[in-house]
Amino acid sequence: MAQKKYVYFYGVSKELTEGDSSMKAILGGKGANLAEMANANLPVPPGLTISTEACAYYSKTGGKYAPEMEKQLKAQLKKLEDNMGKKLGDPKDPLLVSVRSGAAVSMPGMMDTVLNLGLTDKSVLGFIEQTGNERTGWDCYRRFIDMFGDVVMGPYTGLTHHDFEVELEAIKKKYKAAEDTDLTAEQLKELTEVYKKVYQNKVKKPFPQDPVEQLDLSIRAVFGSWGSERAEKYRQINKISGLLGTAVNVQVMVFGNMGSQSGTGVAFTRDGGTGHSKPMGEYLVDAQGEDVVAGIRTPKHLDDMPNEESPIWKKAYADLQKIMARLEKHYKYPQDVEFTVQEGKLFMLQTRNAKRTGLAGVRWAVEMATGMDFFTGEKQAKILNQKEALMTLSGDDLEQLLFPIFDIAAEKKGKVLTTALPAGPGAAVGKIVFEAAEAEAAVAKNPDEKVILVRHETSPEDVGGMWAAQGVLTSTGGMTSHAAVVARGWGKCCICGAGDLKIDYAKKTVGIGGKLYKQGDWISLNGSTGIVYDGQIPTQVSPVVSAVVDGKASAKNDPIYKMYEQVSKWSDSNRTINVRTNADTPKDSKAARSFGAEGIGLCRTEHMFFEGDRIWAIREFILAEDEISRKSALAKLLKHQQKDFEGIFKAMDGLPVTVRLLDPPLHEFVPHTKKDQQEMAKRLGVPLKKVTERVQELHEFNPMLGHRGCRLSITFPELCVMQTKAIIGAACKVAKLKKAVKVLPEIMIPLIGTKAELDFLEKIVRENAEEIIAKTGSKVTYLVGTMIEIPRAALTADEIAETAEFFSFGTNDLTQMTFGYSRDDIGTFLPDYLGEKILPSDPFQHLDQTGVGQLVKIGVERGRETRPGLKCGICGEHGGDPESVKFCVKAGLNYVSCSPYRVPIARLAAAQAAIKG
Ligand code: ADP
Ligand code: MG
Ligand code: MG
């Protein structure tokens, strides 16, 4: 049997490289992309990737290596040594490596890297001898002890980076060094000795002098970190599941800490906050590893690089720009890269798809596919076609364009406290808290609580609180700090590096702009500009909303609106199904139509019953004791209903409107408190007893399975008569207006379980509709159809389709009845079900494709057997959920229907489903 491959080689040449970017699941994102860059002949230090499968084996066996893995590691390491002409830990000329974690999905800051592995008391001298750079030698060694102590030994011994940091500060103070780069070789050597003592004190063993042992312990630490609490938490929050583990990358070191012609940095090919197409980044001269993001020294802006004193930087900058452009084109997606310059030579250490806000994502997509800057009109490279552009987007991205921003006038008047880095966009208003745990607790207690997390910096332990907060404000760290990267990935408002913040964690106060704020005081953040304001600044709707819903002409010139428009156009030209909306009022219908709705898929008539005086008419109907009094009560409702329908038909001129007959149980229309019942009795001129008795009668043990839907109209046919008159009366009226409205009413009968139910009501609908049409001499045509929301209806769809002219899958009730979960009570057990992974997600949010979805498919199939081309749609909450929309496309539905603000998202999802095929 062939041996399982656990260790992959990359670098040196294309021929020697064994992986590529398609192998993320087993090489992790970092390893797969390092291999991909090596395949493209980019300057990547060579190395090995130990697969995620090896990690899975290690986790499963409680800490054992797969036997083949050890053998393969040895052989591959030998290959690496041979190619580099150096041996790991060789006292004369040591090969140094980094040990880097990396799962299939990038998890910023979750698992830390160890650099300069292979240095020992002896080999450091060999390194110095070979490089002729004493300072670099000691700098690398002290860093290695620090990282190895913290990352590898820390979890067992409590040794932390901080333990070393205090010694570094002490020695800097002792020698009056402002920065760590001011320390001399001699001083760093002294520091190394101190570090070894710090290590020994906590670990109770001397720092390991065998490079093979160093490597072994480091690999184990990476594997072990996969199951750490903070990694688990990050995966939980970000809904990352199904991964095998993390890969381990053992990579030949390059040195950014070799003096003024060396350095290290991170860069983005485009701005992940605003989406601007200009590369941005930060770097430090004479630095190593994560110095840039650690906030030890303040990094420089990428644009400053060509102006460095040494001329090598001009070339390094040009090389980097060229490589970044190549990578973006190659991956067809903006990249986030890490690089190091060693004595003038540029090395690429990582590339991955850049994290971004929704706004940036939309801007990237439209600009990369049109080759035009939507803000300036400047030309740029065309990298994608429109289909590829659409596939880079998610519903959440579009949704962010519909998020509120600060009211412009109010923001102008706002009191500016400080300005710092705009690390995550949008507006956030909230009460100050200083601890992530407090932010989490406050929101757990009251989900409407709005807090801003204010900290020196954030760390992976804080992600729960960052998630809970409206926004994050930090006093240190740059655009690539932990807070910035995490917040941007979520599209959360974040401002970083506000240096003049005076935070006192003990007193729970922060001084900003000369004013002292306590925990609980309000501040406002504009994450797009980096400005911190005093108090609460009112927020304003997005330009897309003002242009689309309010029809503001000025907003239509806003680039954000234009981007939205572009995405919508492309979505429409690619999708194969229609998108309708769920709307009950002329106002909602209008808004939905401007968001691109192609009709109403669900108009819930009962929503009209609650407005103004109408509730009294329906209550009168409920109390009435005979048909005559019921009819007279309904006559009062008729006027109102007809007027509502006229408004809706006008708003939807030319588009179909599906109107559902009354659905909820009648008890929803009567008051349940004594006081309100008294009022009802008084108002309707009946004794209180009559009211209380009727309310009592209406009580049901299972109202959702009780007297509702078509069952109401079967008991009270006059209800169905009234509603038909209102719908068809309105249709005939607006069709006859001078400015004639084209009406396409579809009358939908809810909660059908048998064909006989439908037949009974269809007859009433048709008789009354025909009568009005004949009386008015109108040419209005209409359809009569049903909802499929009871499993029996789906199963007998062939019979039902003999009568029904269309189907609309009411997936809320269908889910309720298929699972037997009460929609209103699922909250009591859903968290347990999700926690124990009994359900993958809330089935009322994401359609259960295997079970409920099967009923949808059966319904469509059997329905169309009887009535070929039967029009089928879906009108549950699922109509606005991208994954569910994709299912609907596959199931052959003609349309999905969702709430007005979800329409653009459904259009995009429908297009994506069509493109994917
Ligand atoms: P993270 O996953 O947190 O980004 P990385 O594994 O990318 O961690 O390592 C962090 C940094 O360490 C890199 O950005 C790079 O600067 C440095 N680094 C890692 N490996 C090497 C190497 N072989 N040579 C030089 N620097 C390295
Ligand atoms: Mg890190
Ligand atoms: Mg990295």
Short mmCIF file of N, CA and C in Angstrom, two decimals, residues 615-624 666-695 698:
data_model
loop_
_atom_site.label_atom_id
_atom_site.label_comp_id
_atom_site.label_asym_id
_atom_site.label_seq_id
_atom_site.Cartn_x
_atom_site.Cartn_y
_atom_site.Cartn_z
N ILE A 615 -59.40 47.31 13.18
CA ILE A 615 -59.41 46.25 14.17
C ILE A 615 -60.80 46.11 14.79
N TRP A 616 -61.52 47.25 14.88
CA TRP A 616 -62.86 47.20 15.50
C TRP A 616 -63.85 46.50 14.61
N ALA A 617 -63.67 46.64 13.31
CA ALA A 617 -64.56 45.94 12.39
C ALA A 617 -64.35 44.43 12.49
N ILE A 618 -63.08 44.02 12.56
CA ILE A 618 -62.82 42.57 12.64
C ILE A 618 -63.28 42.03 14.00
N ARG A 619 -63.16 42.85 15.04
CA ARG A 619 -63.64 42.41 16.36
C ARG A 619 -65.17 42.28 16.37
N GLU A 620 -65.79 43.20 15.67
CA GLU A 620 -67.25 43.13 15.56
C GLU A 620 -67.62 41.83 14.83
N PHE A 621 -66.86 41.51 13.82
CA PHE A 621 -67.08 40.25 13.07
C PHE A 621 -66.93 39.04 14.00
N ILE A 622 -65.92 39.12 14.83
CA ILE A 622 -65.65 37.99 15.72
C ILE A 622 -66.78 37.79 16.73
N LEU A 623 -67.35 38.90 17.18
CA LEU A 623 -68.42 38.80 18.19
C LEU A 623 -69.79 38.48 17.59
N ALA A 624 -69.93 38.73 16.30
CA ALA A 624 -71.25 38.60 15.67
C ALA A 624 -71.78 37.19 15.82
N LEU A 666 -58.18 33.58 14.92
CA LEU A 666 -58.89 34.81 15.28
C LEU A 666 -58.49 35.37 16.65
N HIS A 667 -57.99 34.52 17.52
CA HIS A 667 -57.65 35.02 18.87
C HIS A 667 -56.58 36.10 18.79
N GLU A 668 -55.83 36.12 17.68
CA GLU A 668 -54.81 37.16 17.56
C GLU A 668 -55.41 38.56 17.40
N PHE A 669 -56.74 38.61 17.13
CA PHE A 669 -57.36 39.92 16.92
C PHE A 669 -58.13 40.42 18.13
N VAL A 670 -58.22 39.59 19.17
CA VAL A 670 -58.98 40.04 20.35
C VAL A 670 -58.04 40.35 21.51
N PRO A 671 -58.49 41.27 22.40
CA PRO A 671 -57.61 41.64 23.52
C PRO A 671 -57.62 40.57 24.61
N HIS A 672 -56.52 40.49 25.32
CA HIS A 672 -56.42 39.44 26.34
C HIS A 672 -56.33 39.97 27.76
N THR A 673 -56.25 41.30 27.93
CA THR A 673 -56.26 41.81 29.30
C THR A 673 -57.67 42.28 29.64
N LYS A 674 -57.95 42.26 30.89
CA LYS A 674 -59.29 42.65 31.38
C LYS A 674 -59.63 44.07 30.91
N LYS A 675 -58.66 44.95 31.07
CA LYS A 675 -58.89 46.36 30.75
C LYS A 675 -59.27 46.52 29.28
N ASP A 676 -58.51 45.85 28.43
CA ASP A 676 -58.76 45.97 26.99
C ASP A 676 -60.08 45.31 26.60
N GLN A 677 -60.41 44.24 27.33
CA GLN A 677 -61.68 43.58 27.03
C GLN A 677 -62.85 44.47 27.43
N GLN A 678 -62.66 45.20 28.54
CA GLN A 678 -63.69 46.16 28.95
C GLN A 678 -63.89 47.22 27.89
N GLU A 679 -62.78 47.68 27.35
CA GLU A 679 -62.85 48.71 26.32
C GLU A 679 -63.60 48.17 25.10
N MET A 680 -63.28 46.91 24.77
CA MET A 680 -63.92 46.30 23.60
C MET A 680 -65.43 46.20 23.81
N ALA A 681 -65.82 45.78 25.02
CA ALA A 681 -67.25 45.65 25.32
C ALA A 681 -67.95 46.99 25.19
N LYS A 682 -67.31 48.02 25.73
CA LYS A 682 -67.90 49.35 25.72
C LYS A 682 -68.05 49.85 24.28
N ARG A 683 -66.98 49.72 23.57
CA ARG A 683 -66.94 50.25 22.21
C ARG A 683 -67.95 49.54 21.29
N LEU A 684 -68.11 48.23 21.49
CA LEU A 684 -69.02 47.49 20.61
C LEU A 684 -70.41 47.35 21.21
N GLY A 685 -70.58 47.97 22.40
CA GLY A 685 -71.91 47.99 23.02
C GLY A 685 -72.44 46.63 23.40
N VAL A 686 -71.58 45.78 23.93
CA VAL A 686 -72.02 44.46 24.39
C VAL A 686 -71.56 44.28 25.84
N PRO A 687 -72.21 43.36 26.56
CA PRO A 687 -71.75 43.15 27.94
C PRO A 687 -70.35 42.54 27.96
N LEU A 688 -69.60 42.87 28.99
CA LEU A 688 -68.23 42.37 29.13
C LEU A 688 -68.20 40.84 29.05
N LYS A 689 -69.24 40.25 29.66
CA LYS A 689 -69.28 38.79 29.70
C LYS A 689 -69.22 38.18 28.30
N LYS A 690 -69.88 38.85 27.39
CA LYS A 690 -69.91 38.33 26.03
C LYS A 690 -68.50 38.32 25.43
N VAL A 691 -67.78 39.38 25.73
CA VAL A 691 -66.42 39.46 25.22
C VAL A 691 -65.54 38.38 25.84
N THR A 692 -65.60 38.29 27.17
CA THR A 692 -64.72 37.32 27.82
C THR A 692 -65.05 35.90 27.40
N GLU A 693 -66.33 35.64 27.23
CA GLU A 693 -66.70 34.29 26.80
C GLU A 693 -66.18 33.97 25.41
N ARG A 694 -66.29 34.95 24.54
CA ARG A 694 -65.84 34.71 23.15
C ARG A 694 -64.30 34.52 23.11
N VAL A 695 -63.62 35.33 23.90
CA VAL A 695 -62.16 35.18 23.94
C VAL A 695 -61.82 33.79 24.45
N LEU A 698 -62.21 31.20 21.87
CA LEU A 698 -61.19 31.23 20.82
C LEU A 698 -59.88 30.61 21.27
#
